[in-house]
Amino acid sequence: MSGAEIYLIASLVSAGAKYGKSKSDAKNLRSQAYQTEIKGRVDRANYKQQGIEVLKETSKVMSANIARAFSGNLDPFKSGETPDIIQSYSLRAGMNDFSIARDNASIVMKQAEYQAETLRASARDTMKFAKLELISNVAMAVAQGYDVPISQGLAMQARAGMKAMIRLST
């Protein structure tokens, strides 16, 4: 085996290893995208739970206001009276807090979807560039290893080597 052939084989192995690493990196990015989506769903559920707790607390406050009004011989349901104004304020404050929690749930989910799609796009780009790098590394190895114009037979050997490396890495 000549030095050129050893160089070619070593270059093919190196190109295959780089391709395998890029493939692993892309898989890692896809896994991060999945984890980001899961985290977004969990955060959304937590914000929804927070909104439910706000509504429960608002209900307790309004019930206490009604009880206080009854105990003070006031009609808590009469429009325009102090108990009614207090009820309206309590309801408005509770609904504001609930709206904030609901909006936060929507925002956190949209952010998670955006980040996950960005990671998936990075994984796709990683694989595109890995394939280009594999082809260019093999072509450069062939050209440098033989330091002669590439014959048709040598080009076929290089192509067969590239296909074998791609099959091994998939």
Short mmCIF file of N, CA and C in Angstrom, two decimals:
data_model
loop_
_atom_site.label_atom_id
_atom_site.label_comp_id
_atom_site.label_asym_id
_atom_site.label_seq_id
_atom_site.Cartn_x
_atom_site.Cartn_y
_atom_site.Cartn_z
N MET A 1 0.86 -1.17 0.00
CA MET A 1 0.00 0.00 0.00
C MET A 1 0.91 1.23 0.00
N SER A 2 0.66 2.11 -0.92
CA SER A 2 1.51 3.29 -1.04
C SER A 2 1.08 4.37 -0.05
N GLY A 3 1.95 5.35 0.07
CA GLY A 3 1.65 6.46 0.97
C GLY A 3 0.41 7.22 0.56
N ALA A 4 0.18 7.34 -0.74
CA ALA A 4 -1.00 8.05 -1.23
C ALA A 4 -2.28 7.32 -0.83
N GLU A 5 -2.24 5.99 -0.90
CA GLU A 5 -3.44 5.22 -0.53
C GLU A 5 -3.71 5.31 0.97
N ILE A 6 -2.65 5.26 1.76
CA ILE A 6 -2.81 5.39 3.21
C ILE A 6 -3.37 6.77 3.54
N TYR A 7 -2.85 7.80 2.87
CA TYR A 7 -3.35 9.16 3.08
C TYR A 7 -4.82 9.25 2.72
N LEU A 8 -5.20 8.64 1.61
CA LEU A 8 -6.58 8.67 1.15
C LEU A 8 -7.48 7.96 2.16
N ILE A 9 -7.06 6.80 2.64
CA ILE A 9 -7.87 6.06 3.61
C ILE A 9 -8.01 6.85 4.91
N ALA A 10 -6.90 7.41 5.38
CA ALA A 10 -6.96 8.20 6.61
C ALA A 10 -7.86 9.42 6.44
N SER A 11 -7.81 10.03 5.29
CA SER A 11 -8.67 11.20 5.03
C SER A 11 -10.13 10.80 4.98
N LEU A 12 -10.42 9.64 4.39
CA LEU A 12 -11.80 9.16 4.35
C LEU A 12 -12.33 8.87 5.75
N VAL A 13 -11.49 8.24 6.56
CA VAL A 13 -11.90 7.95 7.95
C VAL A 13 -12.13 9.25 8.71
N SER A 14 -11.23 10.22 8.52
CA SER A 14 -11.38 11.52 9.18
C SER A 14 -12.66 12.22 8.73
N ALA A 15 -12.92 12.19 7.43
CA ALA A 15 -14.13 12.83 6.91
C ALA A 15 -15.37 12.15 7.47
N GLY A 16 -15.33 10.82 7.56
CA GLY A 16 -16.46 10.08 8.13
C GLY A 16 -16.67 10.41 9.59
N ALA A 17 -15.59 10.56 10.33
CA ALA A 17 -15.70 10.89 11.75
C ALA A 17 -16.30 12.29 11.93
N LYS A 18 -15.87 13.24 11.10
CA LYS A 18 -16.43 14.59 11.18
C LYS A 18 -17.91 14.58 10.84
N TYR A 19 -18.28 13.78 9.85
CA TYR A 19 -19.68 13.68 9.47
C TYR A 19 -20.49 13.07 10.63
N GLY A 20 -19.94 12.02 11.25
CA GLY A 20 -20.63 11.40 12.38
C GLY A 20 -20.81 12.36 13.54
N LYS A 21 -19.81 13.20 13.81
CA LYS A 21 -19.92 14.19 14.87
C LYS A 21 -20.99 15.22 14.54
N SER A 22 -21.01 15.64 13.29
CA SER A 22 -22.03 16.61 12.88
C SER A 22 -23.43 16.00 13.00
N LYS A 23 -23.54 14.75 12.66
CA LYS A 23 -24.83 14.06 12.78
C LYS A 23 -25.26 13.99 14.24
N SER A 24 -24.30 13.71 15.11
CA SER A 24 -24.57 13.68 16.55
C SER A 24 -24.98 15.06 17.06
N ASP A 25 -24.29 16.09 16.58
CA ASP A 25 -24.64 17.47 16.98
C ASP A 25 -26.06 17.82 16.54
N ALA A 26 -26.43 17.40 15.32
CA ALA A 26 -27.78 17.68 14.83
C ALA A 26 -28.82 16.95 15.69
N LYS A 27 -28.52 15.72 16.06
CA LYS A 27 -29.44 14.97 16.91
C LYS A 27 -29.58 15.66 18.27
N ASN A 28 -28.48 16.16 18.80
CA ASN A 28 -28.50 16.88 20.06
C ASN A 28 -29.37 18.14 19.95
N LEU A 29 -29.25 18.85 18.85
CA LEU A 29 -30.07 20.06 18.65
C LEU A 29 -31.56 19.71 18.57
N ARG A 30 -31.88 18.60 17.89
CA ARG A 30 -33.29 18.18 17.82
C ARG A 30 -33.80 17.79 19.20
N SER A 31 -32.95 17.16 20.00
CA SER A 31 -33.34 16.81 21.37
C SER A 31 -33.58 18.06 22.22
N GLN A 32 -32.72 19.06 22.05
CA GLN A 32 -32.91 20.32 22.77
C GLN A 32 -34.21 20.99 22.36
N ALA A 33 -34.55 20.90 21.06
CA ALA A 33 -35.81 21.48 20.59
C ALA A 33 -36.99 20.80 21.27
N TYR A 34 -36.94 19.48 21.36
CA TYR A 34 -38.01 18.73 22.01
C TYR A 34 -38.13 19.11 23.48
N GLN A 35 -36.98 19.20 24.17
CA GLN A 35 -36.99 19.58 25.58
C GLN A 35 -37.53 20.99 25.77
N THR A 36 -37.20 21.88 24.84
CA THR A 36 -37.70 23.26 24.93
C THR A 36 -39.22 23.28 24.80
N GLU A 37 -39.76 22.47 23.88
CA GLU A 37 -41.22 22.40 23.74
C GLU A 37 -41.87 21.85 25.02
N ILE A 38 -41.27 20.83 25.58
CA ILE A 38 -41.82 20.24 26.82
C ILE A 38 -41.80 21.28 27.95
N LYS A 39 -40.67 21.99 28.08
CA LYS A 39 -40.56 23.01 29.11
C LYS A 39 -41.61 24.10 28.89
N GLY A 40 -41.84 24.49 27.65
CA GLY A 40 -42.86 25.49 27.34
C GLY A 40 -44.25 25.02 27.76
N ARG A 41 -44.54 23.76 27.51
CA ARG A 41 -45.85 23.21 27.91
C ARG A 41 -46.00 23.20 29.43
N VAL A 42 -44.93 22.83 30.12
CA VAL A 42 -44.98 22.80 31.59
C VAL A 42 -45.17 24.22 32.13
N ASP A 43 -44.42 25.17 31.59
CA ASP A 43 -44.56 26.56 32.04
C ASP A 43 -45.96 27.09 31.75
N ARG A 44 -46.50 26.73 30.57
CA ARG A 44 -47.86 27.17 30.24
C ARG A 44 -48.86 26.60 31.25
N ALA A 45 -48.70 25.33 31.58
CA ALA A 45 -49.60 24.71 32.56
C ALA A 45 -49.47 25.38 33.93
N ASN A 46 -48.25 25.74 34.31
CA ASN A 46 -48.05 26.43 35.59
C ASN A 46 -48.73 27.79 35.60
N TYR A 47 -48.64 28.54 34.49
CA TYR A 47 -49.31 29.84 34.43
C TYR A 47 -50.82 29.68 34.43
N LYS A 48 -51.32 28.64 33.78
CA LYS A 48 -52.77 28.40 33.82
C LYS A 48 -53.21 28.06 35.24
N GLN A 49 -52.41 27.27 35.94
CA GLN A 49 -52.73 26.94 37.33
C GLN A 49 -52.70 28.21 38.19
N GLN A 50 -51.73 29.08 37.91
CA GLN A 50 -51.66 30.34 38.63
C GLN A 50 -52.93 31.16 38.38
N GLY A 51 -53.42 31.16 37.15
CA GLY A 51 -54.66 31.86 36.83
C GLY A 51 -55.85 31.29 37.57
N ILE A 52 -55.90 29.96 37.68
CA ILE A 52 -56.99 29.31 38.43
C ILE A 52 -56.93 29.70 39.90
N GLU A 53 -55.72 29.73 40.46
CA GLU A 53 -55.57 30.14 41.86
C GLU A 53 -56.02 31.59 42.07
N VAL A 54 -55.73 32.46 41.11
CA VAL A 54 -56.17 33.85 41.19
C VAL A 54 -57.69 33.92 41.22
N LEU A 55 -58.34 33.13 40.35
CA LEU A 55 -59.81 33.13 40.32
C LEU A 55 -60.39 32.59 41.63
N LYS A 56 -59.76 31.56 42.18
CA LYS A 56 -60.23 31.03 43.48
C LYS A 56 -60.10 32.08 44.57
N GLU A 57 -58.95 32.77 44.58
CA GLU A 57 -58.73 33.80 45.60
C GLU A 57 -59.73 34.95 45.42
N THR A 58 -59.99 35.31 44.18
CA THR A 58 -60.96 36.38 43.91
C THR A 58 -62.35 35.97 44.41
N SER A 59 -62.70 34.72 44.20
CA SER A 59 -63.99 34.22 44.68
C SER A 59 -64.08 34.29 46.21
N LYS A 60 -62.99 33.93 46.88
CA LYS A 60 -62.98 34.01 48.35
C LYS A 60 -63.14 35.45 48.84
N VAL A 61 -62.43 36.37 48.17
CA VAL A 61 -62.51 37.79 48.56
C VAL A 61 -63.92 38.31 48.36
N MET A 62 -64.53 37.98 47.23
CA MET A 62 -65.88 38.47 46.95
C MET A 62 -66.90 37.86 47.92
N SER A 63 -66.70 36.59 48.25
CA SER A 63 -67.59 35.95 49.23
C SER A 63 -67.47 36.62 50.60
N ALA A 64 -66.25 36.93 50.99
CA ALA A 64 -66.04 37.61 52.27
C ALA A 64 -66.67 39.00 52.25
N ASN A 65 -66.58 39.70 51.12
CA ASN A 65 -67.19 41.02 51.01
C ASN A 65 -68.71 40.94 51.17
N ILE A 66 -69.30 39.92 50.56
CA ILE A 66 -70.75 39.75 50.67
C ILE A 66 -71.13 39.44 52.12
N ALA A 67 -70.36 38.57 52.75
CA ALA A 67 -70.65 38.22 54.15
C ALA A 67 -70.53 39.43 55.07
N ARG A 68 -69.50 40.27 54.84
CA ARG A 68 -69.34 41.48 55.66
C ARG A 68 -70.51 42.44 55.46
N ALA A 69 -70.94 42.55 54.20
CA ALA A 69 -72.06 43.46 53.93
C ALA A 69 -73.33 42.97 54.63
N PHE A 70 -73.60 41.67 54.56
CA PHE A 70 -74.78 41.12 55.23
C PHE A 70 -74.68 41.30 56.75
N SER A 71 -73.50 41.11 57.28
CA SER A 71 -73.36 41.24 58.73
C SER A 71 -73.52 42.69 59.18
N GLY A 72 -73.31 43.62 58.30
CA GLY A 72 -73.49 45.04 58.63
C GLY A 72 -74.84 45.57 58.23
N ASN A 73 -75.80 44.67 57.95
CA ASN A 73 -77.16 45.04 57.55
C ASN A 73 -77.17 45.90 56.29
N LEU A 74 -76.27 45.60 55.35
CA LEU A 74 -76.27 46.28 54.06
C LEU A 74 -76.67 45.29 52.99
N ASP A 75 -77.26 45.79 51.92
CA ASP A 75 -77.62 44.92 50.80
C ASP A 75 -76.38 44.84 49.88
N PRO A 76 -75.68 43.70 49.86
CA PRO A 76 -74.44 43.61 49.08
C PRO A 76 -74.68 43.62 47.58
N PHE A 77 -75.92 43.44 47.15
CA PHE A 77 -76.20 43.36 45.72
C PHE A 77 -76.86 44.61 45.16
N LYS A 78 -77.03 45.62 46.01
CA LYS A 78 -77.66 46.86 45.57
C LYS A 78 -76.63 47.67 44.78
N SER A 79 -77.03 48.09 43.63
CA SER A 79 -76.12 48.79 42.72
C SER A 79 -75.78 50.18 43.24
N GLY A 80 -74.47 50.53 43.12
CA GLY A 80 -74.03 51.86 43.48
C GLY A 80 -73.67 52.05 44.93
N GLU A 81 -73.95 51.06 45.76
CA GLU A 81 -73.62 51.16 47.18
C GLU A 81 -72.17 50.75 47.41
N THR A 82 -71.67 51.02 48.60
CA THR A 82 -70.28 50.71 48.93
C THR A 82 -69.95 49.23 48.72
N PRO A 83 -70.79 48.31 49.18
CA PRO A 83 -70.45 46.89 48.95
C PRO A 83 -70.32 46.56 47.45
N ASP A 84 -71.18 47.17 46.64
CA ASP A 84 -71.13 46.94 45.19
C ASP A 84 -69.83 47.48 44.60
N ILE A 85 -69.41 48.64 45.05
CA ILE A 85 -68.16 49.24 44.57
C ILE A 85 -66.97 48.37 44.97
N ILE A 86 -67.00 47.87 46.19
CA ILE A 86 -65.92 46.99 46.67
C ILE A 86 -65.90 45.70 45.84
N GLN A 87 -67.09 45.15 45.56
CA GLN A 87 -67.17 43.93 44.74
C GLN A 87 -66.60 44.18 43.34
N SER A 88 -66.96 45.29 42.76
CA SER A 88 -66.47 45.62 41.41
C SER A 88 -64.95 45.74 41.40
N TYR A 89 -64.42 46.41 42.43
CA TYR A 89 -62.96 46.56 42.51
C TYR A 89 -62.29 45.20 42.68
N SER A 90 -62.83 44.36 43.55
CA SER A 90 -62.25 43.03 43.78
C SER A 90 -62.29 42.19 42.50
N LEU A 91 -63.42 42.26 41.79
CA LEU A 91 -63.55 41.51 40.55
C LEU A 91 -62.56 42.02 39.50
N ARG A 92 -62.44 43.33 39.38
CA ARG A 92 -61.53 43.92 38.39
C ARG A 92 -60.08 43.53 38.68
N ALA A 93 -59.70 43.60 39.96
CA ALA A 93 -58.32 43.22 40.33
C ALA A 93 -58.07 41.74 40.05
N GLY A 94 -59.02 40.90 40.39
CA GLY A 94 -58.87 39.46 40.12
C GLY A 94 -58.79 39.15 38.64
N MET A 95 -59.63 39.82 37.86
CA MET A 95 -59.62 39.57 36.41
C MET A 95 -58.32 40.09 35.78
N ASN A 96 -57.79 41.19 36.28
CA ASN A 96 -56.50 41.68 35.76
C ASN A 96 -55.39 40.66 36.02
N ASP A 97 -55.36 40.14 37.24
CA ASP A 97 -54.35 39.14 37.57
C ASP A 97 -54.53 37.87 36.75
N PHE A 98 -55.79 37.47 36.54
CA PHE A 98 -56.06 36.28 35.73
C PHE A 98 -55.62 36.51 34.28
N SER A 99 -55.91 37.69 33.75
CA SER A 99 -55.52 38.01 32.37
C SER A 99 -54.00 37.99 32.20
N ILE A 100 -53.31 38.50 33.21
CA ILE A 100 -51.84 38.48 33.16
C ILE A 100 -51.32 37.05 33.12
N ALA A 101 -51.88 36.18 33.97
CA ALA A 101 -51.46 34.78 34.00
C ALA A 101 -51.77 34.10 32.67
N ARG A 102 -52.94 34.38 32.10
CA ARG A 102 -53.33 33.78 30.82
C ARG A 102 -52.41 34.27 29.70
N ASP A 103 -52.10 35.56 29.69
CA ASP A 103 -51.19 36.10 28.68
C ASP A 103 -49.78 35.52 28.83
N ASN A 104 -49.33 35.38 30.06
CA ASN A 104 -48.01 34.77 30.30
C ASN A 104 -47.97 33.35 29.76
N ALA A 105 -49.07 32.60 29.93
CA ALA A 105 -49.13 31.23 29.42
C ALA A 105 -48.99 31.23 27.90
N SER A 106 -49.66 32.14 27.24
CA SER A 106 -49.56 32.22 25.77
C SER A 106 -48.16 32.63 25.33
N ILE A 107 -47.60 33.61 26.01
CA ILE A 107 -46.27 34.12 25.64
C ILE A 107 -45.21 33.04 25.82
N VAL A 108 -45.25 32.33 26.95
CA VAL A 108 -44.21 31.33 27.21
C VAL A 108 -44.30 30.19 26.19
N MET A 109 -45.50 29.85 25.75
CA MET A 109 -45.64 28.78 24.76
C MET A 109 -45.13 29.23 23.40
N LYS A 110 -45.44 30.46 23.01
CA LYS A 110 -44.96 30.98 21.72
C LYS A 110 -43.44 31.08 21.72
N GLN A 111 -42.85 31.50 22.83
CA GLN A 111 -41.40 31.58 22.92
C GLN A 111 -40.78 30.19 22.80
N ALA A 112 -41.38 29.21 23.45
CA ALA A 112 -40.85 27.84 23.38
C ALA A 112 -40.94 27.30 21.95
N GLU A 113 -42.05 27.57 21.27
CA GLU A 113 -42.20 27.10 19.89
C GLU A 113 -41.16 27.77 18.98
N TYR A 114 -40.95 29.06 19.17
CA TYR A 114 -39.97 29.78 18.36
C TYR A 114 -38.56 29.24 18.61
N GLN A 115 -38.21 29.05 19.87
CA GLN A 115 -36.87 28.55 20.19
C GLN A 115 -36.68 27.13 19.67
N ALA A 116 -37.71 26.30 19.78
CA ALA A 116 -37.62 24.92 19.29
C ALA A 116 -37.43 24.90 17.77
N GLU A 117 -38.15 25.74 17.08
CA GLU A 117 -38.00 25.79 15.61
C GLU A 117 -36.62 26.31 15.22
N THR A 118 -36.08 27.24 15.98
CA THR A 118 -34.72 27.72 15.72
C THR A 118 -33.71 26.59 15.89
N LEU A 119 -33.88 25.80 16.94
CA LEU A 119 -32.98 24.66 17.16
C LEU A 119 -33.11 23.61 16.06
N ARG A 120 -34.35 23.37 15.60
CA ARG A 120 -34.54 22.41 14.51
C ARG A 120 -33.89 22.90 13.23
N ALA A 121 -34.01 24.20 12.96
CA ALA A 121 -33.37 24.77 11.77
C ALA A 121 -31.85 24.64 11.86
N SER A 122 -31.31 24.84 13.05
CA SER A 122 -29.86 24.67 13.24
C SER A 122 -29.46 23.22 12.98
N ALA A 123 -30.29 22.28 13.40
CA ALA A 123 -29.99 20.86 13.15
C ALA A 123 -30.00 20.57 11.65
N ARG A 124 -30.98 21.11 10.94
CA ARG A 124 -31.03 20.91 9.49
C ARG A 124 -29.80 21.50 8.81
N ASP A 125 -29.44 22.72 9.22
CA ASP A 125 -28.26 23.37 8.63
C ASP A 125 -26.98 22.60 8.94
N THR A 126 -26.90 22.07 10.16
CA THR A 126 -25.72 21.29 10.54
C THR A 126 -25.56 20.09 9.61
N MET A 127 -26.65 19.41 9.31
CA MET A 127 -26.57 18.24 8.42
C MET A 127 -26.24 18.65 6.98
N LYS A 128 -26.79 19.76 6.51
CA LYS A 128 -26.47 20.22 5.15
C LYS A 128 -24.98 20.50 5.02
N PHE A 129 -24.45 21.24 5.99
CA PHE A 129 -23.04 21.59 5.92
C PHE A 129 -22.14 20.37 6.18
N ALA A 130 -22.61 19.42 6.96
CA ALA A 130 -21.83 18.21 7.21
C ALA A 130 -21.65 17.42 5.92
N LYS A 131 -22.72 17.33 5.14
CA LYS A 131 -22.62 16.61 3.86
C LYS A 131 -21.68 17.33 2.90
N LEU A 132 -21.79 18.65 2.85
CA LEU A 132 -20.87 19.40 1.99
C LEU A 132 -19.43 19.25 2.44
N GLU A 133 -19.22 19.27 3.74
CA GLU A 133 -17.86 19.12 4.27
C GLU A 133 -17.31 17.73 3.97
N LEU A 134 -18.16 16.72 4.07
CA LEU A 134 -17.74 15.35 3.77
C LEU A 134 -17.29 15.24 2.32
N ILE A 135 -18.07 15.76 1.43
CA ILE A 135 -17.73 15.69 0.00
C ILE A 135 -16.45 16.46 -0.29
N SER A 136 -16.33 17.65 0.27
CA SER A 136 -15.14 18.45 -0.01
C SER A 136 -13.89 17.82 0.61
N ASN A 137 -14.00 17.24 1.80
CA ASN A 137 -12.84 16.59 2.43
C ASN A 137 -12.38 15.39 1.62
N VAL A 138 -13.33 14.61 1.11
CA VAL A 138 -12.96 13.46 0.30
C VAL A 138 -12.31 13.92 -1.01
N ALA A 139 -12.89 14.91 -1.64
CA ALA A 139 -12.33 15.41 -2.90
C ALA A 139 -10.92 15.97 -2.70
N MET A 140 -10.71 16.71 -1.61
CA MET A 140 -9.38 17.26 -1.34
C MET A 140 -8.39 16.15 -1.02
N ALA A 141 -8.84 15.13 -0.32
CA ALA A 141 -7.95 14.02 0.01
C ALA A 141 -7.51 13.29 -1.25
N VAL A 142 -8.46 13.08 -2.14
CA VAL A 142 -8.13 12.41 -3.41
C VAL A 142 -7.14 13.26 -4.19
N ALA A 143 -7.41 14.54 -4.29
CA ALA A 143 -6.54 15.42 -5.08
C ALA A 143 -5.15 15.52 -4.45
N GLN A 144 -5.07 15.63 -3.14
CA GLN A 144 -3.76 15.77 -2.48
C GLN A 144 -3.03 14.44 -2.38
N GLY A 145 -3.78 13.37 -2.17
CA GLY A 145 -3.15 12.07 -2.00
C GLY A 145 -2.47 11.57 -3.26
N TYR A 146 -3.04 11.87 -4.38
CA TYR A 146 -2.48 11.37 -5.63
C TYR A 146 -1.70 12.44 -6.37
N ASP A 147 -1.97 13.68 -6.04
CA ASP A 147 -1.25 14.82 -6.63
C ASP A 147 -1.14 14.69 -8.15
N VAL A 148 -2.14 14.14 -8.73
CA VAL A 148 -2.23 14.01 -10.19
C VAL A 148 -3.66 14.29 -10.57
N PRO A 149 -3.91 14.55 -11.83
CA PRO A 149 -5.30 14.71 -12.24
C PRO A 149 -6.08 13.43 -11.91
N ILE A 150 -7.26 13.59 -11.44
CA ILE A 150 -8.06 12.45 -10.99
C ILE A 150 -8.55 11.67 -12.20
N SER A 151 -8.23 10.40 -12.19
CA SER A 151 -8.70 9.53 -13.27
C SER A 151 -10.12 9.09 -12.97
N GLN A 152 -10.76 8.52 -13.96
CA GLN A 152 -12.13 8.08 -13.77
C GLN A 152 -12.21 6.94 -12.76
N GLY A 153 -11.26 6.05 -12.78
CA GLY A 153 -11.26 4.93 -11.83
C GLY A 153 -11.08 5.40 -10.41
N LEU A 154 -10.16 6.36 -10.20
CA LEU A 154 -9.93 6.89 -8.87
C LEU A 154 -11.16 7.65 -8.37
N ALA A 155 -11.80 8.39 -9.26
CA ALA A 155 -13.01 9.11 -8.88
C ALA A 155 -14.10 8.14 -8.46
N MET A 156 -14.20 7.01 -9.16
CA MET A 156 -15.21 6.00 -8.80
C MET A 156 -14.89 5.39 -7.44
N GLN A 157 -13.59 5.16 -7.15
CA GLN A 157 -13.20 4.62 -5.85
C GLN A 157 -13.54 5.61 -4.73
N ALA A 158 -13.27 6.87 -4.97
CA ALA A 158 -13.57 7.90 -3.97
C ALA A 158 -15.06 7.99 -3.74
N ARG A 159 -15.84 7.94 -4.81
CA ARG A 159 -17.29 8.01 -4.69
C ARG A 159 -17.81 6.81 -3.90
N ALA A 160 -17.28 5.63 -4.18
CA ALA A 160 -17.69 4.43 -3.45
C ALA A 160 -17.31 4.55 -1.98
N GLY A 161 -16.15 5.11 -1.69
CA GLY A 161 -15.74 5.32 -0.31
C GLY A 161 -16.66 6.29 0.42
N MET A 162 -17.07 7.35 -0.27
CA MET A 162 -17.98 8.33 0.34
C MET A 162 -19.32 7.68 0.63
N LYS A 163 -19.84 6.91 -0.31
CA LYS A 163 -21.13 6.25 -0.10
C LYS A 163 -21.05 5.29 1.08
N ALA A 164 -19.94 4.58 1.18
CA ALA A 164 -19.78 3.64 2.32
C ALA A 164 -19.74 4.40 3.62
N MET A 165 -19.05 5.54 3.67
CA MET A 165 -18.97 6.33 4.91
C MET A 165 -20.36 6.86 5.29
N ILE A 166 -21.12 7.31 4.30
CA ILE A 166 -22.46 7.82 4.59
C ILE A 166 -23.35 6.70 5.11
N ARG A 167 -23.26 5.50 4.50
CA ARG A 167 -24.05 4.37 4.97
C ARG A 167 -23.68 3.99 6.39
N LEU A 168 -22.40 4.02 6.70
CA LEU A 168 -21.94 3.66 8.04
C LEU A 168 -22.45 4.65 9.09
N SER A 169 -22.56 5.91 8.71
CA SER A 169 -22.94 6.92 9.68
C SER A 169 -24.44 7.07 9.81
N THR A 170 -25.22 6.46 8.92
CA THR A 170 -26.67 6.60 9.03
C THR A 170 -27.29 5.45 9.75
#
